[in-house]
Coordinates of N, CA and C in Angstrom, one line a residue:
M78 N 0.7 -0.8 0.0 CA -0.4 0.1 -0.1 C 0.5 1.2 0.2
P79 N 0.5 1.9 -1.0 CA 1.4 3.7 -1.0 C 1.3 4.7 0.3
Q80 N 2.6 4.9 0.7 CA 2.1 5.6 2.1 C 1.7 6.8 1.4
D81 N 1.0 7.3 2.4 CA 0.4 8.9 2.1 C 1.7 10.7 2.0
P82 N 1.7 11.3 0.9 CA 2.3 12.1 0.5 C 2.6 12.5 2.0
D83 N 3.7 13.4 2.4 CA 3.9 14.0 3.3 C 3.4 15.6 3.6
P84 N 2.1 15.8 4.6 CA 1.4 17.1 4.4 C 2.5 18.5 4.6
R85 N 3.4 18.0 5.2 CA 4.3 19.7 5.5 C 5.1 20.1 4.4
P86 N 4.9 21.4 4.8 CA 5.8 21.5 3.6 C 6.7 21.7 3.7
T87 N 7.8 21.6 2.3 CA 8.9 21.4 2.1 C 10.3 22.3 1.8
I88 N 11.2 22.3 2.3 CA 12.2 23.5 2.5 C 13.4 23.3 1.4
L89 N 14.1 23.9 1.0 CA 15.2 23.1 0.7 C 16.4 24.3 1.2
I90 N 17.0 23.4 2.1 CA 18.0 24.5 2.5 C 20.0 24.3 1.8
V91 N 20.4 24.9 1.0 CA 21.4 25.3 0.2 C 22.5 26.2 1.8
E92 N 23.3 25.4 2.0 CA 24.4 25.5 3.0 C 25.5 24.7 2.9
D93 N 26.9 25.3 2.6 CA 27.9 24.3 2.5 C 28.7 24.2 4.1
I94 N 28.4 25.1 5.0 CA 28.7 24.8 6.2 C 27.8 24.2 7.3
V95 N 28.7 22.8 7.5 CA 27.3 21.5 7.9 C 26.8 21.7 9.2
F96 N 27.7 22.7 10.2 CA 26.8 23.0 11.1 C 25.8 24.1 11.5
I97 N 25.8 24.8 10.3 CA 24.7 25.5 9.9 C 23.5 25.1 9.2
R98 N 23.9 24.7 8.2 CA 23.1 23.6 7.5 C 22.0 22.5 8.7
M99 N 23.1 22.1 9.2 CA 22.3 20.9 10.7 C 21.2 22.2 11.5
M100 N 21.8 23.0 11.8 CA 20.9 24.1 12.4 C 19.7 24.2 12.1
T101 N 19.6 24.8 10.7 CA 18.5 25.3 9.9 C 17.8 23.8 9.7
E102 N 18.5 23.2 9.4 CA 17.7 21.8 9.3 C 16.6 21.7 10.4
D103 N 17.7 21.6 11.8 CA 16.5 21.3 13.2 C 15.4 22.3 13.4
Y104 N 15.8 23.7 12.8 CA 14.9 24.3 13.3 C 13.7 24.7 12.7
F105 N 14.1 24.1 11.3 CA 12.8 24.0 10.2 C 11.6 22.6 10.7
E106 N 12.7 21.8 10.7 CA 12.0 20.6 11.3 C 11.2 20.5 12.6
T107 N 11.6 21.7 13.0 CA 11.2 21.8 14.8 C 9.9 22.7 14.2
A108 N 9.7 23.9 13.2 CA 8.7 24.3 13.0 C 7.6 23.8 12.1
G109 N 7.7 22.2 12.1 CA 6.8 21.7 11.1 C 6.7 21.5 9.5
F110 N 8.3 22.0 8.9 CA 8.6 21.3 7.5 C 9.4 20.3 7.3
R111 N 9.3 19.5 6.5 CA 9.7 18.8 5.5 C 11.4 19.6 5.1
T112 N 12.4 19.1 5.3 CA 13.7 19.5 5.0 C 14.5 18.7 4.2
L113 N 15.1 19.3 3.3 CA 16.1 18.3 2.5 C 17.4 19.7 2.6
S114 N 18.1 18.9 2.1 CA 19.4 19.8 2.0 C 20.3 19.5 1.1
A115 N 21.4 20.3 0.8 CA 22.4 20.9 -0.4 C 23.6 21.5 0.1
R116 N 24.2 20.8 -0.5 CA 25.8 21.5 -0.2 C 26.2 22.5 -1.4
S117 N 25.5 22.3 -2.4 CA 26.2 22.9 -3.7 C 24.9 23.0 -4.5
T118 N 25.1 24.4 -5.8 CA 24.3 24.5 -6.7 C 23.7 23.1 -7.4
S119 N 24.4 22.1 -7.8 CA 24.4 21.2 -8.0 C 23.7 20.1 -7.4
E120 N 23.9 20.1 -7.0 CA 23.0 19.3 -5.5 C 21.7 19.5 -5.3
A121 N 21.5 20.9 -5.0 CA 19.9 21.6 -5.3 C 19.2 21.6 -6.3
I122 N 19.4 21.8 -7.5 CA 18.7 21.7 -9.0 C 18.6 20.1 -9.2
A123 N 19.4 18.9 -8.0 CA 18.9 17.9 -8.4 C 18.1 17.8 -7.6
F124 N 17.9 18.2 -6.4 CA 16.3 18.0 -5.7 C 15.4 18.8 -6.3
L125 N 15.3 19.9 -6.7 CA 14.1 20.8 -7.6 C 13.5 20.1 -8.5
E126 N 14.7 19.2 -9.1 CA 14.5 18.5 -10.3 C 12.8 17.3 -10.4
T127 N 13.4 16.7 -9.0 CA 13.0 15.4 -8.6 C 11.7 15.3 -7.8
D128 N 11.8 16.5 -7.1 CA 10.8 16.6 -5.9 C 9.9 17.6 -6.1
P129 N 8.7 18.2 -6.7 CA 7.8 18.9 -7.0 C 7.0 20.0 -5.5
T130 N 7.6 18.8 -4.8 CA 6.6 19.1 -3.8 C 7.9 20.4 -2.9
I131 N 8.7 20.8 -3.2 CA 9.7 22.1 -2.8 C 9.2 23.1 -3.0
G132 N 8.4 23.9 -1.6 CA 7.9 25.1 -1.8 C 9.1 26.2 -1.7
Y133 N 10.2 25.9 -1.2 CA 11.2 26.9 0.2 C 12.2 26.9 -0.6
L134 N 13.2 27.9 -1.0 CA 14.8 27.8 -1.3 C 15.4 28.5 -0.4
F135 N 15.9 28.5 0.4 CA 17.1 28.4 1.3 C 18.5 29.0 1.3
A136 N 19.3 29.3 0.3 CA 19.9 29.8 -0.4 C 21.6 30.2 0.3
D137 N 22.3 29.7 0.9 CA 23.8 30.9 1.0 C 24.2 31.3 -0.5
I138 N 24.6 32.4 -0.5 CA 24.7 32.9 -1.8 C 26.6 32.2 -2.1
H139 N 27.5 32.1 -1.6 CA 28.7 31.5 -1.5 C 28.6 30.4 -1.0
L140 N 28.6 29.4 -2.1 CA 28.9 27.2 -2.3 C 30.5 27.6 -2.8
P141 N 30.4 26.3 -2.7 CA 31.8 25.7 -3.0 C 32.2 25.6 -4.4
D142 N 33.6 25.4 -4.5 CA 33.6 25.0 -5.9 C 32.8 26.4 -6.9
G143 N 33.3 27.2 -5.9 CA 32.5 29.0 -6.8 C 31.4 28.9 -7.7
E144 N 30.0 28.0 -6.9 CA 28.9 27.6 -7.5 C 28.5 29.0 -6.9
D145 N 27.3 29.5 -7.3 CA 26.8 30.6 -6.7 C 25.1 30.3 -6.4
G146 N 24.8 30.8 -5.0 CA 23.7 31.2 -4.4 C 22.3 31.6 -5.6
Q147 N 23.3 32.6 -5.8 CA 22.4 34.1 -7.0 C 22.1 33.4 -8.4
I148 N 23.1 32.7 -8.6 CA 22.6 31.8 -10.2 C 21.3 30.6 -10.0
L149 N 21.5 29.9 -8.8 CA 20.7 28.9 -8.4 C 19.3 29.4 -8.2
A150 N 19.2 30.5 -7.2 CA 17.6 31.2 -7.3 C 17.6 31.8 -8.7
E151 N 18.0 32.3 -10.2 CA 17.6 32.3 -10.9 C 16.9 31.1 -11.6
I152 N 17.7 30.5 -11.6 CA 17.5 29.1 -12.2 C 16.3 28.9 -11.8
A153 N 16.0 28.9 -10.3 CA 15.1 28.0 -9.9 C 14.0 28.9 -10.2
R154 N 13.7 30.5 -10.1 CA 12.9 30.9 -10.3 C 12.2 30.9 -11.7
R155 N 12.9 30.6 -13.0 CA 12.9 30.7 -14.1 C 11.9 29.1 -14.0
R156 N 12.7 27.9 -13.8 CA 11.9 26.9 -13.8 C 11.0 26.2 -12.9
W157 N 11.1 26.7 -12.1 CA 10.6 26.9 -10.5 C 9.7 27.7 -10.5
P158 N 9.0 28.8 -10.9 CA 8.3 29.8 -10.4 C 7.8 29.9 -9.4
P159 N 6.8 29.3 -9.1 CA 6.4 29.1 -7.2 C 7.1 29.2 -5.9
V160 N 8.3 28.8 -6.5 CA 9.5 28.3 -5.0 C 9.6 29.8 -4.9
K161 N 9.1 29.9 -3.4 CA 9.8 31.2 -2.6 C 11.1 30.8 -2.0
I162 N 12.1 32.1 -2.8 CA 13.5 32.2 -2.4 C 13.8 32.9 -1.6
I163 N 14.7 32.6 -0.5 CA 15.4 33.3 0.6 C 16.8 33.0 0.1
L164 N 18.0 34.2 0.1 CA 19.3 34.2 -0.2 C 20.0 34.6 1.1
T165 N 21.0 34.3 1.7 CA 22.0 34.5 2.4 C 23.3 34.9 2.2
S166 N 24.1 35.7 3.0 CA 25.5 35.9 2.9 C 26.1 36.6 3.9
A167 N 27.3 36.6 4.7 CA 28.0 37.2 5.8 C 28.8 38.6 4.5
D168 N 28.8 37.7 3.6 CA 30.0 38.5 2.5 C 29.3 39.6 1.9
I169 N 28.5 39.7 1.6 CA 27.6 40.8 0.4 C 27.0 41.7 1.4
P170 N 27.4 42.5 0.2 CA 26.3 43.9 1.0 C 24.6 43.7 0.0
A171 N 23.2 44.0 1.4 CA 22.1 44.1 0.3 C 22.1 44.7 -0.8
D172 N 22.6 45.6 -0.7 CA 22.6 46.5 -2.4 C 23.2 45.6 -3.5
Q173 N 24.1 44.7 -3.2 CA 24.9 44.1 -4.5 C 24.3 42.5 -4.9
V174 N 23.5 42.5 -4.1 CA 22.9 41.0 -4.0 C 21.8 41.1 -5.3
R175 N 22.2 40.2 -6.3 CA 21.3 40.3 -7.7 C 20.0 39.0 -7.0
L176 N 19.1 39.4 -6.6 CA 17.8 38.8 -6.0 C 16.7 38.6 -7.7
P177 N 16.6 37.5 -7.7 CA 15.1 37.2 -8.5 C 14.0 38.0 -8.2
V178 N 13.2 38.1 -9.0 CA 11.4 38.7 -8.7 C 11.4 37.6 -7.9
R179 N 10.3 38.3 -6.4 CA 9.5 38.2 -5.0 C 11.0 37.2 -4.3
G180 N 12.3 37.1 -4.6 CA 13.0 37.0 -3.8 C 13.6 37.9 -3.0
L181 N 14.1 37.5 -1.6 CA 14.6 38.4 -0.5 C 15.6 37.9 -0.2
F182 N 16.3 39.0 0.5 CA 17.8 38.8 1.1 C 17.8 38.6 2.8
V183 N 18.2 37.6 3.0 CA 18.3 38.1 5.0 C 19.9 37.9 5.3
P184 N 20.6 38.7 5.8 CA 22.1 38.8 5.6 C 22.5 38.3 7.2
K185 N 23.6 37.4 7.0 CA 24.1 36.6 7.9 C 25.1 37.7 9.2
P186 N 24.9 37.7 10.2 CA 24.1 36.4 10.9 C 22.3 36.8 11.4
Y187 N 22.0 35.5 10.8 CA 20.0 36.1 10.5 C 19.4 35.2 12.1
S188 N 18.3 35.4 12.2 CA 17.7 35.0 13.3 C 16.5 34.1 12.4
L189 N 16.4 32.5 13.0 CA 16.0 32.0 11.6 C 14.2 31.8 11.8
D190 N 14.0 32.6 13.2 CA 12.8 33.0 13.3 C 12.4 34.1 12.3
K191 N 12.8 34.9 11.7 CA 12.7 36.0 11.0 C 12.6 35.6 9.8
V192 N 13.4 34.4 9.4 CA 13.8 33.4 7.9 C 12.4 33.5 8.2
R193 N 11.7 32.5 9.1 CA 10.6 31.8 8.7 C 10.0 32.9 8.6
K194 N 9.3 33.9 9.0 CA 8.1 34.5 9.5 C 8.4 35.3 8.2
A195 N 9.2 35.8 7.2 CA 9.4 35.9 6.2 C 9.4 35.2 4.6
F196 N 9.4 33.8 5.0 CA 9.0 33.2 3.8 C 7.3 32.9 4.0
E197 N 6.8 33.4 5.4 CA 5.5 33.6 5.7 C 4.9 34.4 5.0
K198 N 5.1 35.5 5.1 CA 4.9 36.8 4.2 C 5.0 36.9 2.7
M199 N 5.8 36.1 1.8 CA 5.9 35.8 0.6 C 4.6 35.8 -0.2
A200 N 4.6 36.2 -1.2 CA 3.1 36.0 -1.7 C 3.4 34.3 -3.2

């Protein structure tokens, strides 16, 4: 007998620093989300291509091997328009971030409560 689909909203967390990624996963799991996590743009795209339940993307801008969360956000917006996108970084001033339409930027260090509330307010 097939399992019922998980009714929780799904968030994809893209962060290369393990302890930040784990802390973010724990927070969103506790807040009622189903979490997926990736450490690179290519891993994130693979999740987006195979899991249509992803409704939220929270990605760091600086990723390993020169990959860029801003490019990931552009690809996600173009290929998966309904996904809500928030980017983060400790190194880039907000006025230099290239955001896709309806995307938000939250600088590090951030409050995960504020990130969750920002997702809730997004159209």
